[in-house]
Short mmCIF file of N, CA, C and O in Angstrom, two decimals:
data_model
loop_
_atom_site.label_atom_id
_atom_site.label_comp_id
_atom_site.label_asym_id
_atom_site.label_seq_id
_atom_site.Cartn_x
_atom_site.Cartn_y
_atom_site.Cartn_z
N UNK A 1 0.53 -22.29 -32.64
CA UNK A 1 1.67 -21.38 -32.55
C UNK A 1 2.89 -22.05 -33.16
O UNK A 1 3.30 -23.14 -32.76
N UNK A 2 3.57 -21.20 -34.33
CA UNK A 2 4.63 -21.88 -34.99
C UNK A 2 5.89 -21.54 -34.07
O UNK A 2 5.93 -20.50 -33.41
N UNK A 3 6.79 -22.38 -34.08
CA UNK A 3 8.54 -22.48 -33.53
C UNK A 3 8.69 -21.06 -33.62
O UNK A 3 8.43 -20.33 -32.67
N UNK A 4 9.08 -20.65 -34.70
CA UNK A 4 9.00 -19.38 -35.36
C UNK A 4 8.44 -17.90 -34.34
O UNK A 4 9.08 -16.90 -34.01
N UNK A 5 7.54 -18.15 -34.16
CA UNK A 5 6.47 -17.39 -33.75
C UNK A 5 6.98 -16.94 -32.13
O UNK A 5 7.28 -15.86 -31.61
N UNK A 6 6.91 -18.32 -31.64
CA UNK A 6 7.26 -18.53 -30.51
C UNK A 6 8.74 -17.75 -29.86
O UNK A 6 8.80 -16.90 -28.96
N UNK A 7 9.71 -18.28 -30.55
CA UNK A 7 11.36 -17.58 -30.98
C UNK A 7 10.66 -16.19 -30.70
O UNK A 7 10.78 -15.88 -29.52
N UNK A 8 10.07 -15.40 -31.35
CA UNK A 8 10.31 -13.92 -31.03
C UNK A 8 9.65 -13.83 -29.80
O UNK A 8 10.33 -13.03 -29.16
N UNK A 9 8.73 -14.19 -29.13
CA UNK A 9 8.00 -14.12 -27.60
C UNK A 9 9.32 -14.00 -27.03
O UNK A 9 9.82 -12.96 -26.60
N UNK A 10 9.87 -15.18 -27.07
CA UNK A 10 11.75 -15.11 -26.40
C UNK A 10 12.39 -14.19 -26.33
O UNK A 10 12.90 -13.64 -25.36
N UNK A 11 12.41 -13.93 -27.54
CA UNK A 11 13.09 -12.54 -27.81
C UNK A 11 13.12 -11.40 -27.16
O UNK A 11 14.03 -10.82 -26.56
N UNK A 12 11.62 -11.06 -27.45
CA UNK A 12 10.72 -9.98 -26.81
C UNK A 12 11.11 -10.11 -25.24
O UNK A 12 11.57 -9.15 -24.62
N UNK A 13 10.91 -11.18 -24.74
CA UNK A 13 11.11 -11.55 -23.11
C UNK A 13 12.89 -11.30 -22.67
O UNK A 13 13.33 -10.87 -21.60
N UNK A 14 13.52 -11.67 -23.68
CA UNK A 14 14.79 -11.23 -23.11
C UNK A 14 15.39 -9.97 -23.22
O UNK A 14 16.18 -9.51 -22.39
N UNK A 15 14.90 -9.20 -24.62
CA UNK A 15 14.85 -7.63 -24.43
C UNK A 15 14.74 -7.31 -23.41
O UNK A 15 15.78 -6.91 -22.89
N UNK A 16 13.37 -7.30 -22.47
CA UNK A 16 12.91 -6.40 -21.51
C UNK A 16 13.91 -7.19 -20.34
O UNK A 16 13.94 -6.40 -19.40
N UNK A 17 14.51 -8.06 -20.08
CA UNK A 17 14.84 -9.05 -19.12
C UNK A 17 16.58 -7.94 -19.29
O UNK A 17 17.17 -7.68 -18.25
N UNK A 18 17.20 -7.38 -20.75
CA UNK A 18 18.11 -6.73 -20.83
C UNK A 18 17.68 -5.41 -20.39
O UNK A 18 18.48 -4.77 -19.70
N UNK A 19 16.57 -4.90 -20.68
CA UNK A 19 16.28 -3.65 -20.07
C UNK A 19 16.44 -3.34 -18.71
O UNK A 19 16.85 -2.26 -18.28
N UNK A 20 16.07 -4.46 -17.95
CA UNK A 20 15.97 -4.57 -16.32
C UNK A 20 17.12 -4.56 -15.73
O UNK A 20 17.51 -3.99 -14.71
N UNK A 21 17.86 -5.58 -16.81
CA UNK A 21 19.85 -5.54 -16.18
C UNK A 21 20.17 -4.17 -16.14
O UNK A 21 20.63 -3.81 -15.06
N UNK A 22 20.02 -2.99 -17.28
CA UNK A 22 20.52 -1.82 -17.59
C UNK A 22 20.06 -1.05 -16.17
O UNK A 22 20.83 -0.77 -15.25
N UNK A 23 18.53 -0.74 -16.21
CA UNK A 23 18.61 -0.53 -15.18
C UNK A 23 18.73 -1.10 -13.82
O UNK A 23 17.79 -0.54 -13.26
N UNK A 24 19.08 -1.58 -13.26
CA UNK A 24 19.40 -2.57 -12.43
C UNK A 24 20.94 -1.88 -11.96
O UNK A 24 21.25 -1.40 -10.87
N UNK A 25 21.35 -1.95 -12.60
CA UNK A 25 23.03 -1.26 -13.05
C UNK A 25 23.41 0.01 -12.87
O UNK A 25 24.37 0.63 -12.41
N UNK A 26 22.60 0.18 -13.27
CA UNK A 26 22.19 1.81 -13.63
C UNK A 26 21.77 2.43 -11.94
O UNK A 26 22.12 3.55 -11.55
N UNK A 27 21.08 1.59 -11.20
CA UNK A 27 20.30 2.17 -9.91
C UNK A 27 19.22 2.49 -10.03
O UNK A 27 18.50 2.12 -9.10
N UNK A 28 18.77 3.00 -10.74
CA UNK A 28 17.15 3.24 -10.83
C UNK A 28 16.93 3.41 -12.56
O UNK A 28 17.86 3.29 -13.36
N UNK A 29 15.61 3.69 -12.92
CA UNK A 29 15.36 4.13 -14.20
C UNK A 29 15.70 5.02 -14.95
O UNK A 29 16.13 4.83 -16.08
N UNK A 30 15.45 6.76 -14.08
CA UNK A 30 16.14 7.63 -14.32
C UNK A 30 17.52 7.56 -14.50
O UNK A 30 18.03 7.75 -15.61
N UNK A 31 18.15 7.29 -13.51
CA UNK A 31 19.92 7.62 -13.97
C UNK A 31 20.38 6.40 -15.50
O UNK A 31 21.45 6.46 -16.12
N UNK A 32 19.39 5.51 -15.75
CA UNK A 32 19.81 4.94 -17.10
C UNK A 32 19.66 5.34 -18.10
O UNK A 32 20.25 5.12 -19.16
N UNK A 33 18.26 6.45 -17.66
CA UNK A 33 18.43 7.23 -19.26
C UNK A 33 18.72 8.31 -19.17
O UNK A 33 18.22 9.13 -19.94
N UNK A 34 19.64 8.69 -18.19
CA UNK A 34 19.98 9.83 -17.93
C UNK A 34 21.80 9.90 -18.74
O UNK A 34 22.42 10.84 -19.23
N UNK A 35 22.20 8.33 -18.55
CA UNK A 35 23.35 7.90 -19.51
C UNK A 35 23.69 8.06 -20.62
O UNK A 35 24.17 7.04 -21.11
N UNK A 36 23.65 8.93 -21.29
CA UNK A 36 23.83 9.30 -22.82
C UNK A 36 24.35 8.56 -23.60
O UNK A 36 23.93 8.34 -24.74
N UNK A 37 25.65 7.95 -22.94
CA UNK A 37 26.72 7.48 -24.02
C UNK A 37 26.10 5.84 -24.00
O UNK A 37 26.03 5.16 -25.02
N UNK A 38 25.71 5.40 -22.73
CA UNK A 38 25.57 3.36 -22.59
C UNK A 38 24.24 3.40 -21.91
O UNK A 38 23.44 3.03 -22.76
N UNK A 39 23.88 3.55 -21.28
CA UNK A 39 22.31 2.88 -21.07
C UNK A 39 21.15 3.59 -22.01
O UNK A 39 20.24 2.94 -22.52
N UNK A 40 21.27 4.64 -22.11
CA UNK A 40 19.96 5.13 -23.20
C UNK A 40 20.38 4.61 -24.22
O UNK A 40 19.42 3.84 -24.20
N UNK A 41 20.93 4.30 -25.12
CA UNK A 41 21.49 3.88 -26.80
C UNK A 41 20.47 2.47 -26.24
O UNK A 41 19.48 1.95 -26.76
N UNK A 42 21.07 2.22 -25.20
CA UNK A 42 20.99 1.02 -25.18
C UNK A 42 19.50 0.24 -24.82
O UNK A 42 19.01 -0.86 -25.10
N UNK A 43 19.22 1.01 -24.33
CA UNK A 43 17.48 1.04 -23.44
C UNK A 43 16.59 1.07 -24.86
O UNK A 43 15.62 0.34 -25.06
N UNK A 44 17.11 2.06 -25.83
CA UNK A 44 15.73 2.90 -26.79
C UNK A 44 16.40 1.22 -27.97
O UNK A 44 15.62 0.40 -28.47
N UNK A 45 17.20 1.20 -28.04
CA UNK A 45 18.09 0.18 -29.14
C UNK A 45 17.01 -1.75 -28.71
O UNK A 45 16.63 -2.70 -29.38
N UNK A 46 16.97 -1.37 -27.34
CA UNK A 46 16.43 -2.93 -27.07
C UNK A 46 14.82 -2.70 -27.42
O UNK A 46 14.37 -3.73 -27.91
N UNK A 47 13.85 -1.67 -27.32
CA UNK A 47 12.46 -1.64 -27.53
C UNK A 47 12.21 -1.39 -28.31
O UNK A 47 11.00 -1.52 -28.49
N UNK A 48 13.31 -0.62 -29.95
CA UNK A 48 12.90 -0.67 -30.83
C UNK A 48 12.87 -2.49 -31.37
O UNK A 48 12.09 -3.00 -32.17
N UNK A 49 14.12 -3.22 -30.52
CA UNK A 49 14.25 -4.65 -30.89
C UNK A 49 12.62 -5.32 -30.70
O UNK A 49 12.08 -6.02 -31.55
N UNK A 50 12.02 -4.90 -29.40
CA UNK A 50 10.58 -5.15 -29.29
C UNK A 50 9.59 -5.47 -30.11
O UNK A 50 8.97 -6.46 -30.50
N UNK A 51 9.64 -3.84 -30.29
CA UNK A 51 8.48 -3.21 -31.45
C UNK A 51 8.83 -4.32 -32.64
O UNK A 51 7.98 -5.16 -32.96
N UNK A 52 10.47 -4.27 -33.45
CA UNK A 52 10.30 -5.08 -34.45
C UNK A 52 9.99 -6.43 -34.71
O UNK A 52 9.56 -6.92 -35.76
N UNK A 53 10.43 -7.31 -33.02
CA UNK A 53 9.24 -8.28 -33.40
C UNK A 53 7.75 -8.31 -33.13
O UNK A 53 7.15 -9.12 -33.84
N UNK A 54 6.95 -7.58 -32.20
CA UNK A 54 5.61 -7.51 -32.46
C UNK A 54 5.65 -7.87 -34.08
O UNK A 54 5.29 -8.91 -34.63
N UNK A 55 6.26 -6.57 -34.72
CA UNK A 55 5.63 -6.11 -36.44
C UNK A 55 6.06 -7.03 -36.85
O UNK A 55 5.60 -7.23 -37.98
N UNK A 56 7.11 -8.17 -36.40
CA UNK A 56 7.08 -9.49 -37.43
C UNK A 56 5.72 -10.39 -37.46
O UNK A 56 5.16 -10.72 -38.51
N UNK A 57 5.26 -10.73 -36.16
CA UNK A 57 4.72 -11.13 -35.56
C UNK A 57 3.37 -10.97 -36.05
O UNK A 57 2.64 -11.94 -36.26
N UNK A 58 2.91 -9.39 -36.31
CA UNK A 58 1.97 -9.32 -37.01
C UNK A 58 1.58 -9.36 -38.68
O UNK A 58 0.51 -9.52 -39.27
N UNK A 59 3.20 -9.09 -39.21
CA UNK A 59 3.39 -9.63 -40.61
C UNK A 59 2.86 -11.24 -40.88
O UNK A 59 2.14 -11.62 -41.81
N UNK A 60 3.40 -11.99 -39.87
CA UNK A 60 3.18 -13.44 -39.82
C UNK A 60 1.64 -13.68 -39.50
O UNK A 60 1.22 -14.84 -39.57
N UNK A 61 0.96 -12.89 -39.23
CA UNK A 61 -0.50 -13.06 -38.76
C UNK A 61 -0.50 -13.83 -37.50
O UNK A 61 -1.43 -14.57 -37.18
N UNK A 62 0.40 -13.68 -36.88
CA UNK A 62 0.15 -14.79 -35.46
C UNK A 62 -0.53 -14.46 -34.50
O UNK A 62 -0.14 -14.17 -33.36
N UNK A 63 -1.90 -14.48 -35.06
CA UNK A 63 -3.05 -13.71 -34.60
C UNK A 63 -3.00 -14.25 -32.54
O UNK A 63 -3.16 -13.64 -31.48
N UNK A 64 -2.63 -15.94 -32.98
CA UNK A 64 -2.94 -16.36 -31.96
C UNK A 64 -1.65 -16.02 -30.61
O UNK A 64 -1.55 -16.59 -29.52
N UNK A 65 -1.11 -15.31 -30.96
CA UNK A 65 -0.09 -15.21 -29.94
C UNK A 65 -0.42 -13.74 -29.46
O UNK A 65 -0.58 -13.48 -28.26
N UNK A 66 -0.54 -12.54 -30.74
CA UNK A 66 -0.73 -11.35 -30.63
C UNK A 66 -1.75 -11.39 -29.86
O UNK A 66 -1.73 -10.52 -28.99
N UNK A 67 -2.42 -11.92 -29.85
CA UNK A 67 -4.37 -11.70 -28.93
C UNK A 67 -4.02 -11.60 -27.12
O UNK A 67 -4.72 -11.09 -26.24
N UNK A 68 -2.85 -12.20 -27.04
CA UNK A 68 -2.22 -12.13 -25.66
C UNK A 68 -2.48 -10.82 -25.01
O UNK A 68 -2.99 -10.61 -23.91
N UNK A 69 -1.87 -9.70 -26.18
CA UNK A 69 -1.14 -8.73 -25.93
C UNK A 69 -2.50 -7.79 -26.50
O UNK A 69 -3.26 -7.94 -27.45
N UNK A 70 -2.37 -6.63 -25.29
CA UNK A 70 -3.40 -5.71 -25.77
C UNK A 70 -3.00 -4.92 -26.96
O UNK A 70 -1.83 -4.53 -26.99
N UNK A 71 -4.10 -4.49 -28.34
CA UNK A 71 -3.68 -4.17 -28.98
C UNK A 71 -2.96 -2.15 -29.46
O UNK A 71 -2.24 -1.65 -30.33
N UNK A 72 -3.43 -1.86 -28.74
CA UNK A 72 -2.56 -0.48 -28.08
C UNK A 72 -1.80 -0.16 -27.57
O UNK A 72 -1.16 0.88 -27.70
N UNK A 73 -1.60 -1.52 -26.44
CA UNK A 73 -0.02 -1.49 -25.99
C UNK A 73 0.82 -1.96 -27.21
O UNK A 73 1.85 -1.31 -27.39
N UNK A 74 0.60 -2.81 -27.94
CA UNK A 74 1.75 -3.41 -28.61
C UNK A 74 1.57 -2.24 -30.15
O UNK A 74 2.22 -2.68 -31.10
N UNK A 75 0.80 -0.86 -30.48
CA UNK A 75 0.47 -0.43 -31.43
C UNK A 75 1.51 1.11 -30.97
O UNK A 75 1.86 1.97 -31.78
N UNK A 76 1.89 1.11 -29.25
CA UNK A 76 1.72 2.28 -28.67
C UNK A 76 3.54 2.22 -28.91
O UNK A 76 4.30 3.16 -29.13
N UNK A 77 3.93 0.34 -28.72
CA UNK A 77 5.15 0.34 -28.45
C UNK A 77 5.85 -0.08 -30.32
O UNK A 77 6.92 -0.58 -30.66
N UNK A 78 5.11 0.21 -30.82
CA UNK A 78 5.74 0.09 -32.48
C UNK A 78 5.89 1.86 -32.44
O UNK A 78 7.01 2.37 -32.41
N UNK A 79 4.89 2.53 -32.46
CA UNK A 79 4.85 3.91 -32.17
C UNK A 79 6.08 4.36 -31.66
O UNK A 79 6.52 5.27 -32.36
N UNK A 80 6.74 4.10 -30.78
CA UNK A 80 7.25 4.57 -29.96
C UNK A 80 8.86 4.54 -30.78
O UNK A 80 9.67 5.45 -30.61
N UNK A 81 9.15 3.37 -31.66
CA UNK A 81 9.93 2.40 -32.56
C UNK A 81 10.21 3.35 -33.27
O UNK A 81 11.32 3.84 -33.44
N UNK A 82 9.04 3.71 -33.78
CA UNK A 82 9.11 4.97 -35.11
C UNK A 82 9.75 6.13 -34.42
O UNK A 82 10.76 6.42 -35.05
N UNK A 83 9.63 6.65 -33.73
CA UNK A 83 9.95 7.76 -33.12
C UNK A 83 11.33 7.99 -32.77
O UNK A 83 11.90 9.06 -32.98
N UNK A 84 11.96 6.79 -32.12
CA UNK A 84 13.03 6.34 -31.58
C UNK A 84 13.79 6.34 -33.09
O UNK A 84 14.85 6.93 -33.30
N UNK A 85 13.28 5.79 -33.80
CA UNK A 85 14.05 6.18 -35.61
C UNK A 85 14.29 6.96 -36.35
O UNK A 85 15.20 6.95 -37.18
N UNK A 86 12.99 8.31 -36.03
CA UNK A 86 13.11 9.00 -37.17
C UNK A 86 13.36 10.19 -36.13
O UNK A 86 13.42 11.23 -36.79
N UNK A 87 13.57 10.51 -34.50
CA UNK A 87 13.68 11.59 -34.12
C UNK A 87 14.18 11.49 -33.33
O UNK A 87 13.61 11.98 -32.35
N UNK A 88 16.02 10.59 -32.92
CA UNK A 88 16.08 9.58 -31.86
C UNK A 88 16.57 11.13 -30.58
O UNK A 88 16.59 10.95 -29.36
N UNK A 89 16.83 12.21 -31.08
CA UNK A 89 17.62 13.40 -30.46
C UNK A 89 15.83 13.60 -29.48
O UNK A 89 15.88 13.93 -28.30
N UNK A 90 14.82 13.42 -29.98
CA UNK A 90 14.07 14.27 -29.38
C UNK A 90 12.51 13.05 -28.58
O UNK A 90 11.30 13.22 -28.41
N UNK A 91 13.48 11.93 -28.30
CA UNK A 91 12.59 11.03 -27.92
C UNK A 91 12.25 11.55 -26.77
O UNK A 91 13.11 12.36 -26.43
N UNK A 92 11.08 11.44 -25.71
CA UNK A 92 10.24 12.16 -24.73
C UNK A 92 10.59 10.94 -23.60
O UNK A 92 9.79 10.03 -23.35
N UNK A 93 11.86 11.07 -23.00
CA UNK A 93 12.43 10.06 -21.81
C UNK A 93 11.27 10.01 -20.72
O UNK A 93 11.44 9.02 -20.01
N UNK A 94 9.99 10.86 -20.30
CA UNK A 94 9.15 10.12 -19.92
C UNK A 94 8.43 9.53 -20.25
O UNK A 94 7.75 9.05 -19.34
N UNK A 95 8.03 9.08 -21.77
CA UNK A 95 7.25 8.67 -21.75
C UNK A 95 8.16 7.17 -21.86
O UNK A 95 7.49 6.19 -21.52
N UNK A 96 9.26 6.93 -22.19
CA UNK A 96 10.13 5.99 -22.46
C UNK A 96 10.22 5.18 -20.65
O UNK A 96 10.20 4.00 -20.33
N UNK A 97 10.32 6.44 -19.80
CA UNK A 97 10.08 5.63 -18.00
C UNK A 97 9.22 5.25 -17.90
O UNK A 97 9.20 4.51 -16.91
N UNK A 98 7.89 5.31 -18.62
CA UNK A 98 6.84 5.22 -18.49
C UNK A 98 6.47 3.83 -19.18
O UNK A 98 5.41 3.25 -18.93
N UNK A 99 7.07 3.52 -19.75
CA UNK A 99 7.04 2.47 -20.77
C UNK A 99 7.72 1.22 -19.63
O UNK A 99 7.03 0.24 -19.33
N UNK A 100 9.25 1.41 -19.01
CA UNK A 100 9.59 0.72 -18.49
C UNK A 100 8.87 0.37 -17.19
O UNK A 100 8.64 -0.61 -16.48
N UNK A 101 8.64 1.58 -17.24
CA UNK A 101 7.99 1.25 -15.47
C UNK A 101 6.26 0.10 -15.69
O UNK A 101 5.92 -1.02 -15.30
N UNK A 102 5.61 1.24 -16.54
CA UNK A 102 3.97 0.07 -16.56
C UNK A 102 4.17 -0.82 -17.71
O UNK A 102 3.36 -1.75 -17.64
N UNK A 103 5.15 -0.94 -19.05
CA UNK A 103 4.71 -1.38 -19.68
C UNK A 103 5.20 -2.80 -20.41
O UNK A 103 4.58 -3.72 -20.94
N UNK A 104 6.36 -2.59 -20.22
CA UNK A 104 7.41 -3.44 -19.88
C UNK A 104 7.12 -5.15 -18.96
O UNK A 104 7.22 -6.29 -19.41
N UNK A 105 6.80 -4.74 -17.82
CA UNK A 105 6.38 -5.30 -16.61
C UNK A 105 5.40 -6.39 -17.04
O UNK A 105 5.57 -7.60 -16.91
N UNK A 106 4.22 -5.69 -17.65
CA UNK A 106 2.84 -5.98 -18.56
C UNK A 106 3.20 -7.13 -19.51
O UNK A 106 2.80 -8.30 -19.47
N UNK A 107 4.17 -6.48 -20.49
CA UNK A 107 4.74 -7.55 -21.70
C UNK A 107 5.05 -8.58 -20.74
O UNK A 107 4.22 -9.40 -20.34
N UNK A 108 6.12 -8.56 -20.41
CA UNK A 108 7.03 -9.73 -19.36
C UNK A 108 5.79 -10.43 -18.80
O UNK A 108 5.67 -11.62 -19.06
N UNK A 109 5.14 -10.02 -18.28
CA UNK A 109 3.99 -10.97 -17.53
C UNK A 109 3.45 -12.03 -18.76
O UNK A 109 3.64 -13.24 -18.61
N UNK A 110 2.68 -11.45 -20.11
CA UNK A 110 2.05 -11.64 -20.91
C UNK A 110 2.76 -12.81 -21.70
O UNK A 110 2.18 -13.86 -21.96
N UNK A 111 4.05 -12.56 -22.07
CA UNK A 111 5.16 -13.42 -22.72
C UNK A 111 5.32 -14.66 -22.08
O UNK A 111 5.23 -15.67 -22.78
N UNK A 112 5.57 -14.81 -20.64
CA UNK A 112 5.72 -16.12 -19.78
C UNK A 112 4.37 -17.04 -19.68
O UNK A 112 4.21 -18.24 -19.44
N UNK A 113 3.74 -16.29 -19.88
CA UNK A 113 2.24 -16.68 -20.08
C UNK A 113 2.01 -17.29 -21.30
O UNK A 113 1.45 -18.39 -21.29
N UNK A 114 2.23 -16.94 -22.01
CA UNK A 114 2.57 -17.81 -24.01
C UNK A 114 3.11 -18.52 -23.79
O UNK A 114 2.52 -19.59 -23.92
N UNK A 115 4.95 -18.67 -23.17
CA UNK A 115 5.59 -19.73 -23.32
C UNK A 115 5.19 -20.81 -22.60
O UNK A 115 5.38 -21.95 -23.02
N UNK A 116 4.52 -20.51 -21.32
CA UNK A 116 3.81 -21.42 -20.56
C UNK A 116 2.75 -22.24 -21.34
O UNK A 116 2.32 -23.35 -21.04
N UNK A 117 2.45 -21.57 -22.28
CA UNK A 117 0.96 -22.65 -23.06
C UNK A 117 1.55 -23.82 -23.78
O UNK A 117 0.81 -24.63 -24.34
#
């Protein structure tokens, strides 16, 4: 595993670690993306940050870090990237709770687990 490589696991881990503050703040999940003007910008803004390092990640072939991570979750949350880009008015906020609530959680586990190796 290159320096490099590693740096975006971080990344990735402190995104979701900012997601948790938002809601955290926020009171629950719902009322953060229920925020129009500061926690949703801000929620959809940090998992597209996600998605784009997975896709570095897999540009780089870092086969050995990606193998962590199931490959549907991390295919489901580039997906999700795109969507958040090209249709940000009509993103589907459950499936986005849905993300924070199971999927999120999942990464974060998976990530501490890399840096730990």
């Amino acid at each position: 595993m290159s320096k490099e490589s590693i740096s975006k696991v971080y990344l990735i881990l402190e995104k979701i670690e900012y997601i948790e503050e938002i809601v955290k703040n926020s009171g629950n999940i719902t009322r953060a993306l229920e925020d129009q003007v500061t926690s949703r910008p801000a929620i959809l803004m940090h998992l597209t940050a996600i998605a784009e390092q997975f896709n570095k990640l897999k540009r780089e072939h870092a086969d050995d870090i990606l193998s962590a991570f199931d490959n549907n979750d991390v295919k489901g949350m580039y997906d999700v990237r795109t969507y958040i880009a090209h249709d940000y008015e009509g993103v589907n906020l459950a499936i986005i709770e849905w993300i924070i609530r199971e999927g999120l959680p999942k990464f974060k586990k998976q990530c501490k687990a890399i840096i730990k190796e």
